[in-house]
Structures are given as C-alpha cells and as structure tokens.
Amino acid sequence: VPTTVIAHHQHPLSNWFKHPLAIFEQKFLSAEQEWLWKKAAEMGHADVAEKILDVQTAGEAHRVIFEKGLEADLEWRKWDEAQYDLMKAVVRSKLEQCPPFRKRLKEVDSILACATTSKYWGTALNRVETRRTLPDYWPGQNMFGKFLTEIRQDIINKAIQ
C-alpha cells in the first residue's frame, strides 16, 4: 500500500510547515504554533502561551514547552486526545489559507501517515520505520493522517458535485 509520510517542517501537509495563518483572532507562523498556543492557553499556562506567540518556528514553540517541563505532564499529553475537532478546525483553516497545503493534499492518492512519536496523532514510528511497516502494525493511531484523509475526501466529493 503506497504511503505518504509526513515527517518534517518542509512538508506542506505537516503542521510544522511554516506558512502564516490567522485563527482564533491571532496570527501564527504554523498550525503547530497555533495548536501549542491554544493548548497552553486552555490549560491555564498563560505565560507559556505568550512565549509561544513570540517564536519563529514550530521547533521553538516545542522548546518553550520542553523548558517549562510540560511534555512530561500527563494532563498535557492527554489533552490532545480530547481535541480531535479542534485539530480539524486548525487544519481546515490551514486548508483555506495555505495554497501549498491545499495543492499537496489534492495531489496525494495514498495513505497519509504522520511519522511522529505521538501514539495518538502519529504512527509512533520514525519516517523509515513508518514506510517499512504495514499500517495495521503501526503502534500509533495516526489520527492526524486519518483526518487529513477525511479532509481530502471532502475536497474530492465537493469537486464531483
């Protein structure tokens, strides 16, 4: 089964891909920056949310989280699983505002896999292992890849109508 692996900030389908976005009455440089800002704000970490607004890359936003020690917090990690609809809103916003994302999503005709260590959003495997492993054997749920596939199908269905 052909698989498109999303694994780095240069891939337009990655939330780490740098492209200006406006959502929730804020401006962001990537969907990942927006996601981490929203997460910090909703979980009561206003200081972290403010620092995230000032970064230039998704990697720097993650560094802010790491420096605060939040990546080890169980509640911090569990929050993602309750926010599937919010992530869809973020990605749909990116679909409207980021032409490279929209173009690439329309072109892909394979399984979409997010190669991250996240057992919820990704395959929980690196890029190479994601390619080598059949989807049924990925330790992660790959929810990000699954809803990108849903959004792609929505685009196709609208184009047919």
XYZ file of N, CA, C and O in Angstrom:
644
model
N 0.852 -1.184 0.000
C 0.000 0.000 0.000
C 0.895 1.243 0.000
O 1.728 1.397 0.887
N 0.753 2.119 -1.001
C 1.572 3.339 -1.013
C 1.239 4.233 0.184
O 0.084 4.383 0.556
N 2.282 4.801 0.772
C 2.120 5.655 1.949
C 2.876 6.953 1.745
O 4.036 6.945 1.352
N 2.203 8.060 1.997
C 2.857 9.363 2.015
C 3.183 9.668 3.466
O 2.279 9.772 4.304
N 4.457 9.782 3.769
C 4.888 10.014 5.141
C 5.107 11.513 5.362
O 5.843 12.155 4.630
N 4.440 12.032 6.366
C 4.543 13.442 6.743
C 5.456 13.484 7.963
O 5.092 12.997 9.023
N 6.669 14.045 7.778
C 7.626 13.887 8.871
C 8.535 15.077 9.117
O 9.431 14.982 9.921
N 8.350 16.181 8.455
C 9.267 17.291 8.710
C 8.628 18.625 8.339
O 7.618 18.678 7.652
N 9.251 19.675 8.800
C 8.699 21.024 8.658
C 8.646 21.515 7.219
O 7.959 22.474 6.920
N 9.325 20.850 6.305
C 9.304 21.282 4.904
C 8.169 20.641 4.108
O 7.932 21.026 2.975
N 7.480 19.697 4.698
C 6.368 19.028 4.017
C 5.105 19.866 4.218
O 4.695 20.105 5.347
N 4.462 20.314 3.140
C 3.282 21.181 3.281
C 2.148 20.584 4.110
O 1.362 21.324 4.694
N 2.065 19.259 4.197
C 0.996 18.644 4.985
C 1.310 18.606 6.479
O 0.428 18.339 7.292
N 2.535 18.886 6.844
C 2.938 18.891 8.250
C 2.420 20.139 8.956
O 2.420 21.231 8.382
N 1.998 19.991 10.186
C 1.605 21.159 10.978
C 2.804 22.050 11.283
O 2.648 23.191 11.668
N 4.008 21.530 11.110
C 5.222 22.298 11.363
C 5.589 23.167 10.163
O 6.457 24.028 10.261
N 4.939 22.952 9.025
C 5.218 23.713 7.802
C 4.949 25.193 8.055
O 3.882 25.570 8.523
N 5.930 26.008 7.735
C 5.828 27.441 8.027
C 5.013 28.149 6.941
O 5.402 28.173 5.777
N 3.872 28.675 7.349
C 3.010 29.474 6.480
C 2.087 30.284 7.387
O 1.497 29.741 8.302
N 1.965 31.590 7.147
C 1.133 32.423 8.017
C -0.321 31.946 8.064
O -0.912 31.621 7.029
N -0.874 31.912 9.271
C -2.271 31.533 9.489
C -2.909 32.505 10.469
O -2.262 32.923 11.430
N -4.153 32.819 10.243
C -4.923 33.642 11.186
C -6.116 32.814 11.640
O -6.929 32.377 10.824
N -6.189 32.575 12.932
C -7.283 31.801 13.515
C -7.374 32.187 14.989
O -6.377 32.563 15.601
N -8.564 32.111 15.553
C -8.792 32.462 16.960
C -8.319 33.884 17.271
O -7.745 34.144 18.317
N -8.521 34.776 16.301
C -8.165 36.198 16.452
C -6.680 36.418 16.749
O -6.302 37.372 17.414
N -5.843 35.500 16.266
C -4.396 35.598 16.428
C -3.742 35.283 15.085
O -4.359 34.679 14.211
N -2.487 35.651 14.960
C -1.703 35.303 13.777
C -0.581 34.360 14.199
O 0.068 34.584 15.214
N -0.386 33.342 13.377
C 0.610 32.318 13.675
C 1.464 32.057 12.444
O 1.056 32.347 11.325
N 2.628 31.458 12.667
C 3.537 31.121 11.570
C 3.401 29.669 11.120
O 3.976 29.280 10.118
N 2.662 28.866 11.888
C 2.406 27.471 11.506
C 1.196 26.973 12.285
O 0.828 27.543 13.321
N 0.609 25.899 11.796
C -0.512 25.288 12.510
C -0.043 24.716 13.851
O -0.783 24.726 14.833
N 1.179 24.234 13.913
C 1.714 23.680 15.172
C 1.854 24.772 16.232
O 1.534 24.547 17.402
N 2.314 25.939 15.828
C 2.413 27.060 16.770
C 1.022 27.397 17.306
O 0.840 27.583 18.508
N 0.041 27.431 16.419
C -1.329 27.725 16.842
C -1.827 26.675 17.815
O -2.406 26.987 18.841
N -1.599 25.417 17.471
C -2.055 24.294 18.301
C -1.456 24.373 19.713
O -2.165 24.259 20.696
N -0.148 24.593 19.793
C 0.505 24.657 21.106
C 0.071 25.888 21.885
O -0.086 25.835 23.113
N -0.146 27.013 21.191
C -0.638 28.227 21.861
C -2.015 27.972 22.471
O -2.262 28.293 23.629
N -2.909 27.383 21.679
C -4.280 27.103 22.152
C -4.239 26.141 23.331
O -4.945 26.331 24.319
N -3.414 25.139 23.235
C -3.286 24.146 24.301
C -2.797 24.807 25.594
O -3.388 24.611 26.664
N -1.741 25.600 25.494
C -1.207 26.274 26.683
C -2.243 27.221 27.285
O -2.438 27.247 28.513
N -2.918 27.988 26.442
C -3.923 28.941 26.938
C -5.078 28.214 27.626
O -5.497 28.600 28.727
N -5.600 27.161 27.009
C -6.741 26.439 27.584
C -6.380 25.672 28.847
O -7.230 25.431 29.686
N -5.109 25.298 28.980
C -4.703 24.549 30.165
C -4.194 25.458 31.283
O -3.674 24.980 32.284
N -4.350 26.777 31.109
C -4.001 27.713 32.175
C -2.539 28.115 32.239
O -2.078 28.590 33.274
N -1.821 27.948 31.171
C -0.403 28.330 31.123
C -0.246 29.587 30.265
O 0.364 29.560 29.189
N -0.800 30.696 30.752
C -0.792 31.956 30.003
C 0.632 32.404 29.676
O 0.883 32.933 28.586
N 1.568 32.198 30.601
C 2.958 32.600 30.356
C 3.556 31.826 29.183
O 4.255 32.388 28.339
N 3.258 30.549 29.105
C 3.751 29.715 28.014
C 3.090 30.132 26.699
O 3.753 30.249 25.663
N 1.785 30.373 26.746
C 1.054 30.795 25.544
C 1.659 32.083 24.983
O 1.848 32.207 23.761
N 1.991 33.029 25.843
C 2.585 34.293 25.385
C 3.947 34.062 24.735
O 4.251 34.649 23.700
N 4.750 33.195 25.333
C 6.066 32.896 24.754
C 5.927 32.216 23.394
O 6.701 32.480 22.477
N 4.932 31.349 23.264
C 4.718 30.640 22.009
C 4.359 31.617 20.892
O 4.757 31.441 19.749
N 3.630 32.679 21.220
C 3.281 33.689 20.219
C 4.512 34.394 19.661
O 4.484 34.898 18.537
N 5.593 34.421 20.424
C 6.797 35.151 20.019
C 7.812 34.323 19.225
O 8.799 34.871 18.756
N 7.583 33.026 19.086
C 8.573 32.185 18.406
C 8.453 32.301 16.894
O 7.448 32.763 16.362
N 9.491 31.847 16.205
C 9.526 31.906 14.744
C 9.301 30.559 14.061
O 9.050 30.512 12.862
N 9.407 29.466 14.820
C 9.234 28.136 14.230
C 8.478 27.226 15.196
O 8.421 27.488 16.409
N 7.944 26.146 14.649
C 7.275 25.147 15.479
C 8.260 24.507 16.456
O 7.920 24.216 17.597
N 9.497 24.312 15.999
C 10.521 23.742 16.881
C 10.768 24.614 18.097
O 10.911 24.114 19.215
N 10.798 25.928 17.879
C 10.978 26.856 19.009
C 9.772 26.799 19.942
O 9.931 26.898 21.168
N 8.585 26.627 19.404
C 7.385 26.516 20.253
C 7.486 25.267 21.127
O 7.171 25.309 22.325
N 7.948 24.179 20.544
C 8.128 22.954 21.336
C 9.216 23.135 22.393
O 9.109 22.591 23.492
N 10.239 23.905 22.081
C 11.291 24.170 23.056
C 10.722 24.905 24.277
O 11.101 24.623 25.414
N 9.811 25.836 24.047
C 9.157 26.553 25.157
C 8.424 25.551 26.060
O 8.524 25.614 27.286
N 7.723 24.610 25.447
C 7.003 23.576 26.201
C 7.982 22.722 26.996
O 7.765 22.432 28.174
N 9.074 22.319 26.339
C 10.074 21.475 26.977
C 10.721 22.190 28.162
O 10.883 21.608 29.237
N 11.079 23.456 27.973
C 11.735 24.222 29.043
C 10.827 24.383 30.258
O 11.295 24.459 31.386
N 9.528 24.421 30.037
C 8.569 24.539 31.138
C 8.308 23.180 31.798
O 7.731 23.099 32.863
N 8.752 22.084 31.141
C 8.558 20.745 31.690
C 7.179 20.161 31.413
O 6.787 19.157 31.997
N 6.438 20.778 30.499
C 5.065 20.337 30.256
C 4.974 19.030 29.479
O 3.979 18.311 29.607
N 5.980 18.710 28.662
C 5.901 17.492 27.859
C 5.823 16.244 28.735
O 5.332 15.207 28.301
N 6.257 16.322 29.992
C 6.204 15.186 30.903
C 4.894 15.126 31.697
O 4.606 14.135 32.355
N 4.089 16.184 31.603
C 2.835 16.275 32.351
C 1.766 15.395 31.691
O 1.461 15.560 30.518
N 1.194 14.473 32.460
C 0.210 13.537 31.925
C -1.021 14.263 31.380
O -1.524 13.924 30.312
N -1.503 15.258 32.097
C -2.671 16.016 31.624
C -2.352 16.742 30.323
O -3.194 16.854 29.439
N -1.132 17.258 30.209
C -0.705 17.929 28.977
C -0.794 16.954 27.793
O -1.293 17.282 26.735
N -0.323 15.739 28.008
C -0.329 14.746 26.926
C -1.742 14.261 26.608
O -2.081 14.022 25.461
N -2.590 14.119 27.614
C -3.957 13.622 27.407
C -4.848 14.642 26.697
O -5.806 14.270 26.041
N -4.549 15.920 26.832
C -5.373 16.980 26.253
C -5.584 16.762 24.765
O -6.683 16.946 24.254
N -4.539 16.357 24.054
C -4.626 16.167 22.605
C -5.764 15.231 22.208
O -6.481 15.480 21.246
N -5.908 14.146 22.946
C -6.891 13.136 22.587
C -8.319 13.640 22.691
O -9.209 13.095 22.047
N -8.555 14.675 23.466
C -9.894 15.243 23.615
C -10.149 16.358 22.607
O -11.222 16.955 22.612
N -9.176 16.634 21.743
C -9.261 17.817 20.886
C -9.266 17.506 19.390
O -8.832 18.315 18.582
N -9.785 16.368 19.017
C -9.822 15.983 17.606
C -10.541 17.045 16.770
O -10.042 17.453 15.712
N -11.696 17.523 17.232
C -12.452 18.526 16.473
C -11.706 19.848 16.378
O -11.778 20.535 15.361
N -10.997 20.208 17.428
C -10.201 21.432 17.387
C -9.085 21.301 16.350
O -8.840 22.218 15.560
N -8.414 20.151 16.314
C -7.360 19.950 15.324
C -7.938 20.015 13.916
O -7.332 20.585 13.010
N -9.136 19.468 13.731
C -9.777 19.560 12.415
C -10.009 21.024 12.042
O -9.804 21.419 10.890
N -10.432 21.834 12.997
C -10.660 23.261 12.732
C -9.352 23.945 12.339
O -9.323 24.766 11.411
N -8.286 23.610 13.024
C -6.976 24.185 12.716
C -6.560 23.804 11.292
O -6.136 24.648 10.504
N -6.715 22.535 10.969
C -6.292 22.064 9.651
C -7.204 22.611 8.555
O -6.744 22.970 7.477
N -8.487 22.728 8.814
C -9.393 23.323 7.818
C -9.043 24.797 7.592
O -9.120 25.302 6.472
N -8.631 25.484 8.639
C -8.175 26.860 8.499
C -6.929 26.904 7.612
O -6.795 27.762 6.731
N -6.033 25.962 7.828
C -4.819 25.874 7.010
C -5.194 25.582 5.558
O -4.596 26.137 4.630
N -6.194 24.747 5.356
C -6.652 24.420 4.011
C -7.082 25.685 3.269
O -6.777 25.860 2.091
N -7.755 26.578 3.964
C -8.242 27.821 3.357
C -7.118 28.832 3.118
O -7.184 29.608 2.174
N -6.099 28.835 3.966
C -5.104 29.904 3.959
C -3.740 29.531 3.399
O -2.891 30.399 3.216
N -3.520 28.267 3.131
C -2.181 27.812 2.726
C -2.247 27.064 1.389
O -2.491 25.854 1.361
N -2.025 27.762 0.282
C -2.096 27.112 -1.031
C -1.188 25.875 -1.188
O -1.630 24.875 -1.777
N 0.059 25.876 -0.676
C 0.874 24.658 -0.832
C 0.251 23.437 -0.141
O 0.334 22.315 -0.639
N -0.388 23.657 0.998
C -1.072 22.577 1.716
C -2.230 22.045 0.871
O -2.368 20.841 0.667
N -3.068 22.961 0.401
C -4.239 22.585 -0.393
C -3.819 21.808 -1.654
O -4.377 20.763 -1.974
N -2.803 22.314 -2.344
C -2.317 21.676 -3.574
C -1.806 20.266 -3.285
O -2.162 19.309 -3.973
N -0.977 20.128 -2.270
C -0.389 18.816 -1.954
C -1.459 17.826 -1.499
O -1.420 16.652 -1.870
N -2.424 18.286 -0.716
C -3.470 17.391 -0.237
C -4.299 16.863 -1.408
O -4.664 15.689 -1.435
N -4.563 17.702 -2.389
C -5.319 17.278 -3.574
C -4.536 16.265 -4.405
O -5.121 15.388 -5.041
N -3.221 16.365 -4.418
C -2.377 15.503 -5.244
C -2.173 14.102 -4.671
O -1.958 13.150 -5.410
N -2.222 13.976 -3.382
C -1.901 12.712 -2.717
C -3.009 11.689 -2.948
O -4.176 11.986 -2.778
N -2.616 10.487 -3.339
C -3.604 9.419 -3.523
C -3.158 8.143 -2.799
O -3.274 7.048 -3.293
N -2.610 8.337 -1.622
C -2.105 7.207 -0.841
C -2.534 7.374 0.610
O -3.158 8.358 0.977
N -2.162 6.402 1.424
C -2.387 6.511 2.866
C -1.504 7.638 3.386
O -0.336 7.741 3.012
N -2.050 8.484 4.223
C -1.275 9.566 4.824
C -0.844 9.133 6.214
O -1.676 8.699 7.016
N 0.435 9.234 6.486
C 0.981 8.793 7.766
C 1.805 9.902 8.386
O 2.676 10.476 7.741
N 1.533 10.189 9.629
C 2.277 11.201 10.367
C 3.336 10.484 11.201
O 3.014 9.827 12.189
N 4.575 10.593 10.767
C 5.674 9.906 11.457
C 6.159 10.762 12.621
O 7.039 11.596 12.472
N 5.523 10.596 13.752
C 5.941 11.263 14.983
C 5.943 10.235 16.100
O 5.421 9.137 15.940
N 6.480 10.622 17.229
C 6.481 9.711 18.377
C 5.116 9.668 19.061
O 4.897 8.834 19.931
N 4.209 10.526 18.677
C 2.879 10.547 19.286
C 2.109 9.267 18.952
O 1.931 8.929 17.787
N 1.637 8.603 19.979
C 0.847 7.395 19.753
C -0.590 7.738 19.378
O -1.325 6.873 18.921
N -0.982 8.965 19.574
C -2.334 9.377 19.183
C -2.328 9.988 17.779
O -2.984 9.501 16.876
N -1.573 11.067 17.577
C -1.580 11.769 16.289
C -0.782 11.055 15.210
O -1.085 11.180 14.035
N 0.241 10.311 15.592
C 1.137 9.733 14.606
C 1.185 8.223 14.609
O 0.396 7.544 15.260
N 2.172 7.722 13.883
C 2.383 6.279 13.785
C 3.204 5.752 14.966
O 3.274 4.549 15.169
N 3.819 6.655 15.713
C 4.728 6.321 16.813
C 5.997 5.644 16.285
O 6.666 4.915 17.004
N 6.295 5.904 15.022
C 7.498 5.387 14.382
C 8.189 6.526 13.642
O 7.540 7.513 13.290
N 9.468 6.361 13.376
C 10.156 7.372 12.576
C 9.768 7.209 11.105
O 9.037 6.284 10.736
N 10.280 8.083 10.277
C 9.945 8.108 8.851
C 10.245 6.774 8.159
O 9.422 6.240 7.421
N 11.428 6.236 8.399
C 11.846 4.992 7.738
C 10.984 3.826 8.189
O 10.487 3.037 7.371
N 10.797 3.694 9.497
C 10.001 2.578 10.015
C 8.530 2.692 9.612
O 7.862 1.683 9.397
N 8.025 3.917 9.505
C 6.641 4.096 9.045
C 6.490 3.532 7.638
O 5.510 2.838 7.337
N 7.450 3.812 6.780
C 7.399 3.295 5.393
C 7.527 1.772 5.345
O 6.911 1.118 4.507
N 8.330 1.219 6.230
C 8.610 -0.228 6.208
C 7.511 -1.070 6.855
O 7.480 -2.283 6.675
N 6.652 -0.430 7.621
C 5.674 -1.166 8.422
C 4.273 -1.014 7.827
O 3.868 0.088 7.456
N 3.545 -2.105 7.750
C 2.162 -2.034 7.277
C 1.320 -1.232 8.269
O 1.520 -1.347 9.491
N 0.362 -0.444 7.785
C -0.435 0.405 8.673
C -1.087 -0.337 9.844
O -1.166 0.203 10.950
N -1.519 -1.555 9.642
C -2.143 -2.311 10.735
C -1.177 -2.590 11.879
O -1.601 -2.926 12.985
N 0.124 -2.441 11.617
C 1.135 -2.738 12.628
C 1.803 -1.499 13.202
O 2.735 -1.616 13.996
N 1.356 -0.313 12.812
C 1.880 0.894 13.433
C 1.430 0.921 14.892
O 0.248 0.700 15.186
N 2.330 1.191 15.821
C 1.919 1.250 17.228
C 1.029 2.456 17.542
O 0.258 2.437 18.494
N 1.117 3.497 16.718
C 0.302 4.688 16.934
C -1.003 4.643 16.157
O -1.162 3.872 15.208
N -1.961 5.503 16.555
C -3.280 5.548 15.918
C -3.294 6.358 14.616
O -4.232 6.258 13.842
N -2.296 7.216 14.406
C -2.198 8.033 13.203
C -3.450 8.882 12.955
O -3.931 9.020 11.834
N -3.990 9.474 14.000
C -5.218 10.267 13.861
C -5.022 11.471 12.940
O -5.939 11.845 12.215
N -3.837 12.061 12.939
C -3.584 13.194 12.045
C -3.684 12.747 10.590
O -4.353 13.388 9.771
N -3.054 11.655 10.262
C -3.141 11.119 8.903
C -4.564 10.753 8.525
O -5.001 10.981 7.389
N -5.315 10.197 9.478
C -6.698 9.799 9.196
C -7.582 11.002 8.894
O -8.400 10.967 7.983
N -7.429 12.077 9.669
C -8.336 13.179 9.350
C -7.862 13.992 8.162
O -8.677 14.626 7.487
N -6.568 13.966 7.824
C -6.151 14.557 6.552
C -6.805 13.798 5.396
O -7.235 14.397 4.409
N -6.904 12.490 5.547
C -7.569 11.674 4.534
C -9.046 12.058 4.437
O -9.598 12.171 3.336
N -9.708 12.283 5.576
C -11.112 12.722 5.583
C -11.268 14.060 4.859
O -12.189 14.232 4.058
N -10.391 14.985 5.158
C -10.464 16.306 4.533
C -10.228 16.186 3.028
O -10.930 16.807 2.225
N -9.258 15.381 2.634
C -9.003 15.158 1.208
C -10.241 14.587 0.538
O -10.638 15.019 -0.549
N -10.913 13.643 1.189
C -12.127 13.048 0.618
C -13.235 14.095 0.495
O -13.966 14.105 -0.499
N -13.350 14.985 1.470
C -14.327 16.078 1.396
C -14.058 16.951 0.172
O -14.991 17.360 -0.524
N -12.787 17.252 -0.083
C -12.413 18.064 -1.246
C -12.824 17.346 -2.535
O -13.402 17.944 -3.443
N -12.544 16.060 -2.604
C -12.886 15.270 -3.793
C -14.402 15.241 -3.997
O -14.907 15.450 -5.099
N -15.152 15.007 -2.909
C -16.609 14.950 -3.003
C -17.199 16.274 -3.468
O -18.134 16.298 -4.264
N -16.662 17.390 -2.992
C -17.139 18.711 -3.420
C -16.829 18.966 -4.876
O -17.605 19.593 -5.591
N -15.673 18.495 -5.337
C -15.281 18.677 -6.729
C -16.185 17.877 -7.669
O -16.461 18.295 -8.791
N -16.677 16.742 -7.208
C -17.545 15.881 -8.016
C -18.938 16.485 -8.143
O -19.561 16.404 -9.188
N -19.405 17.145 -7.104
C -20.775 17.678 -7.107
C -20.968 18.824 -8.043
O -20.199 19.529 -8.490
